[in-house]
Coordinates of C-alpha atoms in Angstrom, one line a residue:
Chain A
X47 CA -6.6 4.5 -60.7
X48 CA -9.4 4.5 -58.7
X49 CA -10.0 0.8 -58.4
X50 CA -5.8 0.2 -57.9
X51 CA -6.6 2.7 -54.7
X52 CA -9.8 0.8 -53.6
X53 CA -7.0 -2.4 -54.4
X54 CA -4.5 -1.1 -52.0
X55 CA -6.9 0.2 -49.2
X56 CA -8.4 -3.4 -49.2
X57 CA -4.8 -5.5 -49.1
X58 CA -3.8 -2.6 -46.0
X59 CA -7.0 -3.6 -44.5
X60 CA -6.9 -7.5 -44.7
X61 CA -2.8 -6.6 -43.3
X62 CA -4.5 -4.8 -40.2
X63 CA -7.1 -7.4 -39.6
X64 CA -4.1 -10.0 -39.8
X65 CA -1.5 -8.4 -37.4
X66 CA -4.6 -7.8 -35.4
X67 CA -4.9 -11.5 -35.0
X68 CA -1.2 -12.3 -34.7
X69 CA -1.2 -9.7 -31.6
X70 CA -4.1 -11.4 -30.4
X71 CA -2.0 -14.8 -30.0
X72 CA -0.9 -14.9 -26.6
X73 CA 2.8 -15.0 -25.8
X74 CA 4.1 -17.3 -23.6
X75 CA 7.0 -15.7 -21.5
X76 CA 8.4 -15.4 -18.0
X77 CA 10.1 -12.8 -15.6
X78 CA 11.6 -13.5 -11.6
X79 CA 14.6 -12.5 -9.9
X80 CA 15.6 -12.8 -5.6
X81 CA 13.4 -11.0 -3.0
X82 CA 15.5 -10.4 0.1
X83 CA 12.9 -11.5 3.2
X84 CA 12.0 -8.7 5.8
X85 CA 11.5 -10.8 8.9
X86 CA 8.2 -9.8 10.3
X87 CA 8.4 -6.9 8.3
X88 CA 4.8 -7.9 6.4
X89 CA 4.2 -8.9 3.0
X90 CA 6.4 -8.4 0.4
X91 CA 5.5 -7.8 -3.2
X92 CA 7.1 -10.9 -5.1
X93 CA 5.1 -10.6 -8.7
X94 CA 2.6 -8.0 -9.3
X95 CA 0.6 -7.1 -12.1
X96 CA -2.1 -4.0 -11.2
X97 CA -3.8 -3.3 -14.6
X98 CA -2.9 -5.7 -17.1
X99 CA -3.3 -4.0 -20.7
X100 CA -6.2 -6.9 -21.6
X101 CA -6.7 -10.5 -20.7
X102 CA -3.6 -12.2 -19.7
X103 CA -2.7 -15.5 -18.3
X104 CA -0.7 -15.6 -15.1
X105 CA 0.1 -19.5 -15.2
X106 CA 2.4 -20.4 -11.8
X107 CA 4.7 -18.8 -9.7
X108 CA 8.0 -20.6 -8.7
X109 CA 9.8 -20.1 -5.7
X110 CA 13.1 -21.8 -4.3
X111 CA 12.9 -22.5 -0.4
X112 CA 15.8 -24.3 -0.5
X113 CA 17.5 -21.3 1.6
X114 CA 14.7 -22.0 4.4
X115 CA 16.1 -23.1 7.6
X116 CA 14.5 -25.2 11.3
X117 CA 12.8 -21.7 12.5
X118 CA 11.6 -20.1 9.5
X119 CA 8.2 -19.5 8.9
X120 CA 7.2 -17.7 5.4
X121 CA 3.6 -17.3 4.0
X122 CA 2.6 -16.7 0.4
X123 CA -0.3 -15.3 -0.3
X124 CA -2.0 -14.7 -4.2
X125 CA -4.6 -11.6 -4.1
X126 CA -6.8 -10.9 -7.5
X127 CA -8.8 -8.6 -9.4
X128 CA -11.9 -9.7 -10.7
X129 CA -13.2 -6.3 -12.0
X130 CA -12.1 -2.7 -12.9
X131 CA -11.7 -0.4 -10.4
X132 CA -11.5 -3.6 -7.4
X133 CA -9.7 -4.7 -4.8
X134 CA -7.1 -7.3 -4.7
X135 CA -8.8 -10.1 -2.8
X136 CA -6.9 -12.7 -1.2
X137 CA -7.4 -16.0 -3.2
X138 CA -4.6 -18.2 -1.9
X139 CA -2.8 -18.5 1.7
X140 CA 0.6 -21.1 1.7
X141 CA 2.5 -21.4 4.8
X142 CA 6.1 -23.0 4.5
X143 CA 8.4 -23.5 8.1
X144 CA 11.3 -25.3 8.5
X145 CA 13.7 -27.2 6.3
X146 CA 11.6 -28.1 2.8
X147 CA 11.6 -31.6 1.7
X148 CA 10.9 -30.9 -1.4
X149 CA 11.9 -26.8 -2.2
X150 CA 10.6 -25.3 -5.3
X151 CA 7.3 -24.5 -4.7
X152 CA 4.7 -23.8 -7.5
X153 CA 1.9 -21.8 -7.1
X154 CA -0.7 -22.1 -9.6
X155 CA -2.3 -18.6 -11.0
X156 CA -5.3 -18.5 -13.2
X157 CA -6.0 -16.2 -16.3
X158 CA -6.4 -12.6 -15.3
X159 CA -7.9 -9.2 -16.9
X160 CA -7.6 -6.4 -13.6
X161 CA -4.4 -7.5 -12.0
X162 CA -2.9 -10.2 -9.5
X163 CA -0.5 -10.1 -6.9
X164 CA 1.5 -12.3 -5.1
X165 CA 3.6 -11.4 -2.1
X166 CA 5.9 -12.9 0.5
X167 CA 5.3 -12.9 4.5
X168 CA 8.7 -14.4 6.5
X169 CA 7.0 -14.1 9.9
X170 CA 10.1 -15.9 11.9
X171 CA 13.6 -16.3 11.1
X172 CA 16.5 -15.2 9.6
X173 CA 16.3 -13.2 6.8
X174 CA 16.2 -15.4 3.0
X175 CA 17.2 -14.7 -0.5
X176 CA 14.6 -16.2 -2.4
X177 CA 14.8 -16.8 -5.8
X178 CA 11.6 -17.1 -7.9
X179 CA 10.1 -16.9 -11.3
X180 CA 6.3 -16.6 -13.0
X181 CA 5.6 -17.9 -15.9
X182 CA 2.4 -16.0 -17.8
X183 CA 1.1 -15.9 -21.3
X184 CA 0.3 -12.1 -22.8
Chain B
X164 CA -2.2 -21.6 -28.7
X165 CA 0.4 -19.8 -27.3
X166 CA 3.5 -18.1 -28.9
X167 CA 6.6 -18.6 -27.4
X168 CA 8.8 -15.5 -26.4
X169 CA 12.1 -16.6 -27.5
X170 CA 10.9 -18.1 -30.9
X171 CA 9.4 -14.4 -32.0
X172 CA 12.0 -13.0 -34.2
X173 CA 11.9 -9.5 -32.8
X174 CA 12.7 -11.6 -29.4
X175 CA 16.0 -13.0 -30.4
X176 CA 19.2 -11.2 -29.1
X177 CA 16.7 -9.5 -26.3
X178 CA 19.0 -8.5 -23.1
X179 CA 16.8 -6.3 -21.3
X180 CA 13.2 -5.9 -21.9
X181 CA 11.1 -3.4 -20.1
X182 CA 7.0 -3.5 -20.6
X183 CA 6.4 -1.5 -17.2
X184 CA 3.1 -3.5 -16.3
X185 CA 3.7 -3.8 -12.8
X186 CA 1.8 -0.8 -12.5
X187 CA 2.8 -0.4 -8.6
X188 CA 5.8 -0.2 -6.5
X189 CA 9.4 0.2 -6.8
X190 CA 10.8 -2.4 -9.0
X191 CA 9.9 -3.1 -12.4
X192 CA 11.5 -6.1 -13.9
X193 CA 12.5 -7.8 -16.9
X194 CA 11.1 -10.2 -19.1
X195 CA 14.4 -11.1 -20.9
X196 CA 15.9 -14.0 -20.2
X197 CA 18.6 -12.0 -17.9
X198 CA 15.6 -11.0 -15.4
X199 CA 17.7 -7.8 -14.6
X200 CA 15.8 -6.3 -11.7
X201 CA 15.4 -2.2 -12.5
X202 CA 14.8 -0.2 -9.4
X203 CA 12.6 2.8 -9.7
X204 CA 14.0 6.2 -7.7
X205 CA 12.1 8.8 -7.0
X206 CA 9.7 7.0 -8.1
X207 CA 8.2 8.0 -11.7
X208 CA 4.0 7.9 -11.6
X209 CA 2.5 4.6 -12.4
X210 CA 0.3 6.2 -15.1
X211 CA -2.3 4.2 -17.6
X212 CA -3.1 5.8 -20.9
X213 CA -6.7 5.6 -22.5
X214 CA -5.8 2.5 -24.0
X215 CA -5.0 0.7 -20.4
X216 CA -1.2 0.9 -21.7
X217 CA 0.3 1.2 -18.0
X218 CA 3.8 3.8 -18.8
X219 CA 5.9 5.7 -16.2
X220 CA 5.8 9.0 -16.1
X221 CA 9.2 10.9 -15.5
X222 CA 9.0 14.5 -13.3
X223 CA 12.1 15.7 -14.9
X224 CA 13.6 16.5 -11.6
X225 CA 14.0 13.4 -8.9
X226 CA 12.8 10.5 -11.1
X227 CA 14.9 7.5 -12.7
X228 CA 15.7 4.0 -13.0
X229 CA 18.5 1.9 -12.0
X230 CA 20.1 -1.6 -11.8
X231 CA 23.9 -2.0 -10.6
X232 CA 26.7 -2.2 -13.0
X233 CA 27.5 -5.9 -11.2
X234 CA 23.6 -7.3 -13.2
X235 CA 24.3 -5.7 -16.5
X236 CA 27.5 -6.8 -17.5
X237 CA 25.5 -8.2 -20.6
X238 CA 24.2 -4.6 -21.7
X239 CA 28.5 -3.6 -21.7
X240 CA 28.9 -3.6 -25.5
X241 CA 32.3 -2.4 -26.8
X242 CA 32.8 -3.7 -29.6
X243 CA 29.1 -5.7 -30.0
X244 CA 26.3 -5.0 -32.3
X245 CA 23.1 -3.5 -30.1
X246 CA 20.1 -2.3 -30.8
X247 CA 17.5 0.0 -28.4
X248 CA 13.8 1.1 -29.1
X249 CA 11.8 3.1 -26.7
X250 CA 8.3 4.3 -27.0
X251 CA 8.3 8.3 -25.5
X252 CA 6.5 11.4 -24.9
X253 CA 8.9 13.7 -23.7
X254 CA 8.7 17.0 -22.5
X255 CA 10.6 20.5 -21.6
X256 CA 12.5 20.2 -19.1
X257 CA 14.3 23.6 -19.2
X258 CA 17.2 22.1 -19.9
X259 CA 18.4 20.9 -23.2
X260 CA 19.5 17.1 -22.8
X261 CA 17.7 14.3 -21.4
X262 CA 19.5 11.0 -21.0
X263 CA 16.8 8.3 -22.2
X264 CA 19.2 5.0 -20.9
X265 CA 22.8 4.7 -20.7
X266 CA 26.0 3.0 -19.1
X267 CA 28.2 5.1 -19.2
X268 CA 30.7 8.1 -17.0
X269 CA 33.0 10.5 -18.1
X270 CA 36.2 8.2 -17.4
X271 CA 38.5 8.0 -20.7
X272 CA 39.2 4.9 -20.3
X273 CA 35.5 3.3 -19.5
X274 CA 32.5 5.7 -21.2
X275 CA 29.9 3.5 -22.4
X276 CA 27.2 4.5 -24.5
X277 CA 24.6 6.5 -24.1
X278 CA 21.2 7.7 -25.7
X279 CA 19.4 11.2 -25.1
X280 CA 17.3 13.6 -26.2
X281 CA 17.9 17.3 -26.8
X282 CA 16.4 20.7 -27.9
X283 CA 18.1 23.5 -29.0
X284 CA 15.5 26.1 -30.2
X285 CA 13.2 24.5 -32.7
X286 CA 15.7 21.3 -33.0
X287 CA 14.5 18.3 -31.5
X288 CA 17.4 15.7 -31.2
X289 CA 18.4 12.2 -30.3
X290 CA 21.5 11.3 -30.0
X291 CA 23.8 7.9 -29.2
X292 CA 27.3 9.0 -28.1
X293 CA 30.4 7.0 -27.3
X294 CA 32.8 7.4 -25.8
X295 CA 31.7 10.5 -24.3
X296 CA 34.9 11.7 -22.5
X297 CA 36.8 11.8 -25.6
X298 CA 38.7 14.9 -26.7
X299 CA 36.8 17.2 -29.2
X300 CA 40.0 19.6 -29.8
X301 CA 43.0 18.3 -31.7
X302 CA 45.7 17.4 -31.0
X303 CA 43.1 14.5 -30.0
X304 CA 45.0 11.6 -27.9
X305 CA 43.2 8.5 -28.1
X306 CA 39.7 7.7 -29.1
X307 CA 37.8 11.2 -30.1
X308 CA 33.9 11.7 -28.8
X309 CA 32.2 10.4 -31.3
X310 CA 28.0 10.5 -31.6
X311 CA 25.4 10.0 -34.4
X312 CA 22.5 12.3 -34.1
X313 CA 19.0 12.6 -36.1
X314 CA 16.3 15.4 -36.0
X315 CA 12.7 15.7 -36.0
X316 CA 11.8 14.4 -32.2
X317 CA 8.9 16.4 -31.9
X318 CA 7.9 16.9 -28.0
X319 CA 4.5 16.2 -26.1
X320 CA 3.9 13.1 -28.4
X321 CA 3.7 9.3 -28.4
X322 CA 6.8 7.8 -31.0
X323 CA 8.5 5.0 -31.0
X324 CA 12.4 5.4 -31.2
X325 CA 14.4 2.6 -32.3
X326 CA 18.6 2.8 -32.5
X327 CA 20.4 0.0 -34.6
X328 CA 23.7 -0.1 -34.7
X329 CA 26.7 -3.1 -36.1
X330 CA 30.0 -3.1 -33.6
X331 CA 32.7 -0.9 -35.3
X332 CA 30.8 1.0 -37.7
X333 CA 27.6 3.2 -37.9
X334 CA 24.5 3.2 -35.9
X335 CA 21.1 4.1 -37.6
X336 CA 17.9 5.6 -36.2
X337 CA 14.2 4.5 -36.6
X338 CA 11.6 6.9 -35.6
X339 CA 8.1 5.2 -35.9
X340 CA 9.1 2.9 -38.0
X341 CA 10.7 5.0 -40.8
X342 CA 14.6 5.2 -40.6
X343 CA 16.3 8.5 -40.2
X344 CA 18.6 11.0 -42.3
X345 CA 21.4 11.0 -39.9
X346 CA 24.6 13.2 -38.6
X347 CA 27.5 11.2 -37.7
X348 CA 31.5 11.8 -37.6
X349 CA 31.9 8.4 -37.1
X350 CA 31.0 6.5 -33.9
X351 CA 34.1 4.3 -32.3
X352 CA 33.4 1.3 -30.2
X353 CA 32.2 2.2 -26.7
X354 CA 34.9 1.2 -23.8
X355 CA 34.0 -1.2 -20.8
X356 CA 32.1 1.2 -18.1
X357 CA 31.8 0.1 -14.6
X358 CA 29.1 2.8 -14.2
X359 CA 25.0 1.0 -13.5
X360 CA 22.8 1.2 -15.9
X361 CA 20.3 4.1 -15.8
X362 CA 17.0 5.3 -17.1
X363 CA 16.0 9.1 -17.3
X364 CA 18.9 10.4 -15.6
X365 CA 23.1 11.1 -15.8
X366 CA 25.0 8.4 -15.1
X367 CA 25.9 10.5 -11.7
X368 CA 22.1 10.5 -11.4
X369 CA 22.0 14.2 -10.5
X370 CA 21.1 15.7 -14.0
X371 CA 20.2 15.5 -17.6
X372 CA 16.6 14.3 -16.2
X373 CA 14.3 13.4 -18.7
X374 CA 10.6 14.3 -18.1
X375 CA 7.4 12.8 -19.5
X376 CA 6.5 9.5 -20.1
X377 CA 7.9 5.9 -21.3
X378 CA 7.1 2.2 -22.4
X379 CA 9.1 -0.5 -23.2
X380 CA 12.4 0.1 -23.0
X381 CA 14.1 -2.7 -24.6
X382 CA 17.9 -3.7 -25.6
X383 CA 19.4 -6.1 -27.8
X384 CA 22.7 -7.5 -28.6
X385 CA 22.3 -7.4 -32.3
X386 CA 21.8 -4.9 -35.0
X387 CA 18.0 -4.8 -35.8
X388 CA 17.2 -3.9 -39.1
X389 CA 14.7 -1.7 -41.2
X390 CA 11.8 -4.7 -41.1
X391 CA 12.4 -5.1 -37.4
X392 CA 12.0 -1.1 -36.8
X393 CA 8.6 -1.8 -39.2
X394 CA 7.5 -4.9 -37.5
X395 CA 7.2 -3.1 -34.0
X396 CA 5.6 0.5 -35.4
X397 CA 2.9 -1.6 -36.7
X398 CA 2.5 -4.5 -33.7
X399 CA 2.7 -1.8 -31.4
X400 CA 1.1 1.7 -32.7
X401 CA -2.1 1.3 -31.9
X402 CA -1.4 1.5 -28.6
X403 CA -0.5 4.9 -28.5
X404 CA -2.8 6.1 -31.6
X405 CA 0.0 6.9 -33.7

């Protein structure tokens, strides 16, 4: 009976160690949706992560300017955390005015473990529906 | 090596899947393929557990979530297989009933669905009612209320509730893994509800509050089963120390 026992409690623990692994397999996936533009009404949060639950990998950002018209100005910026209990430091300033030639945008984000934000500054024009997505492994 | 989202088999069928790691600000969004965009009101705390699990923490009183009826036309099941699961630690709020998601009103002809929790004395309930403005009292005209219920939803801990259930017939309840004995007169087919959907709060978002704290709200459109219910208890557990 005993070793049947000792049997079991070794198969449950091999089981642990392999979902442990199998959770430890990042997951590629993606979330986005339409941030409405505040002209000059400051920065915007477009994506923001503030304590990812371990390492993750942010991998790019995606935004349509396609709405962008001769007068607009709109800044996106990428801040990051480096280290528990930091700041979100600016790591990435892109300024896009006027008619785009070429309109979605990618932003390239780099692997993470305290958080990442990226936001959205429209300093002149009319206000924009902009439509973005991130793509990130977890 | 990366796994890919859709290809996970707890992943298929997903409609609206809430992981709350935003961990700031009003908006917490979806990483279903819909990308429904879930506002928060009040707002519920950002709050991270002792295993850096970022979960929002409900007040019981002014807190919800919300996204318009027009962006979850997908998440309108009448006569659909769908599925919920929930991890929550939910408290007294004085008040017995405490609407964990729904879409769904009080008009005859458009209830919804709905999923809460309740107390009454020692009974710890959840419940998934449709068709909630039905008559109870013969002569009934029409569809009857009509709810399945299971006990045992112990307050002021971490569990993992999970609600299965196949269009036109029964629905079945998962806590932690382990399905439920359950209490049902039969549940009809939920009408269309032009109501939005909401989180923590009635559908008139003045009442039934829930209080205490929530990760991963998620919704299918299928009927998960038994492994399923199994399969995330033991991928997700150990983030709560159950």
């Amino acid at each position: 009976m005993i070793d049947k026992i000792g049997t079991l409690r070794w198969i449950k623990r091999t089981v642990d160690q392999i979902f442990a692994l199998v959770n430890s397999i990042l997951t590629l996936q993606d979330t986005g949706g339409t941030l409405v533009s505040v002209v000059a009404g400051g920065e915007q949060d477009i994506y923001r992560v503030e304590t990812p639950m371990g390492v993750f990998k942010p991998l790019c950002l995606k935004i349509d300017t396609t709405v962008m018209a001769a007068g607009d100005s709109t800044t996106i910026r990428v801040y990051e955390r480096i280290r528990s209990g930091g700041g979100l430091v600016l790591s990435g300033t892109f300024v896009y005015a006027g008619v785009q030639a070429i309109p979605m945008k990618t932003i390239t984000l780099d692997p993470n473990r305290h958080g990442v934000q990226v936001t959205l500054d429209q300093t002149v024009g009319v206000t924009k529906n902009y439509v973005w997505a991130v793509m990130f492994e977890v | 090596m990366a796994k890919g989202y859709d290809k996970l088999s707890l992943d298929y069928g997903m409609v609206l899947d809430l992981r709350f790691d935003e961990g700031s600000g009003l908006i917490t969004r979806d990483k279903a393929k819909p990308h429904h965009e879930v506002d928060l009101v009040g707002p519920p705390a950002w709050v991270q557990t002792p295993n850096n699990v970022t979960v929002l923490d409900f007040d019981g009183a002014t807190n919800y979530l919300e996204c318009p009826e027009a962006e979850t036309l997908d998440l309108d099941f009448t006569d659909d297989d769908y599925s919920i699961a929930c991890w929550v630690n939910w408290e007294d709020t004085g008040i017995a009933g405490e609407i964990v998601v729904g879409r769904y009103d009080l008009d005859v002809a458009h209830s919804g669905w709905e999923l809460y929790l309740a107390w009454n004395g020692a009974v710890n309930s959840l419940t998934l009612r449709h068709h909630h403005a039905g008559t109870l009292v013969p002569p009934i005209t029409g569809n009857p209320r009509s709810a399945c219920y299971s006990v045992g939803w112990t307050r002021g801990v971490w569990c993992l509730l999970m609600v299965s259930r196949t269009g036109g017939g029964e629905a079945i309840h998962y806590r932690n893994g382990v399905a439920l004995t359950m209490v049902t007169g039969g549940l009809v087919d939920p009408e269309t509800c032009s109501e939005d959907l909401v989180v923590g709060v009635r559908y008139t978002k003045n009442a039934t509050w829930y209080k205490g704290k929530m990760w991963g709200l998620r919704v299918w459109n299928r009927a998960l089963s038994l492994f399923d219910a199994q399969l995330m208890f033991e991928m997700e557990s150990h983030l709560f120390e159950v």
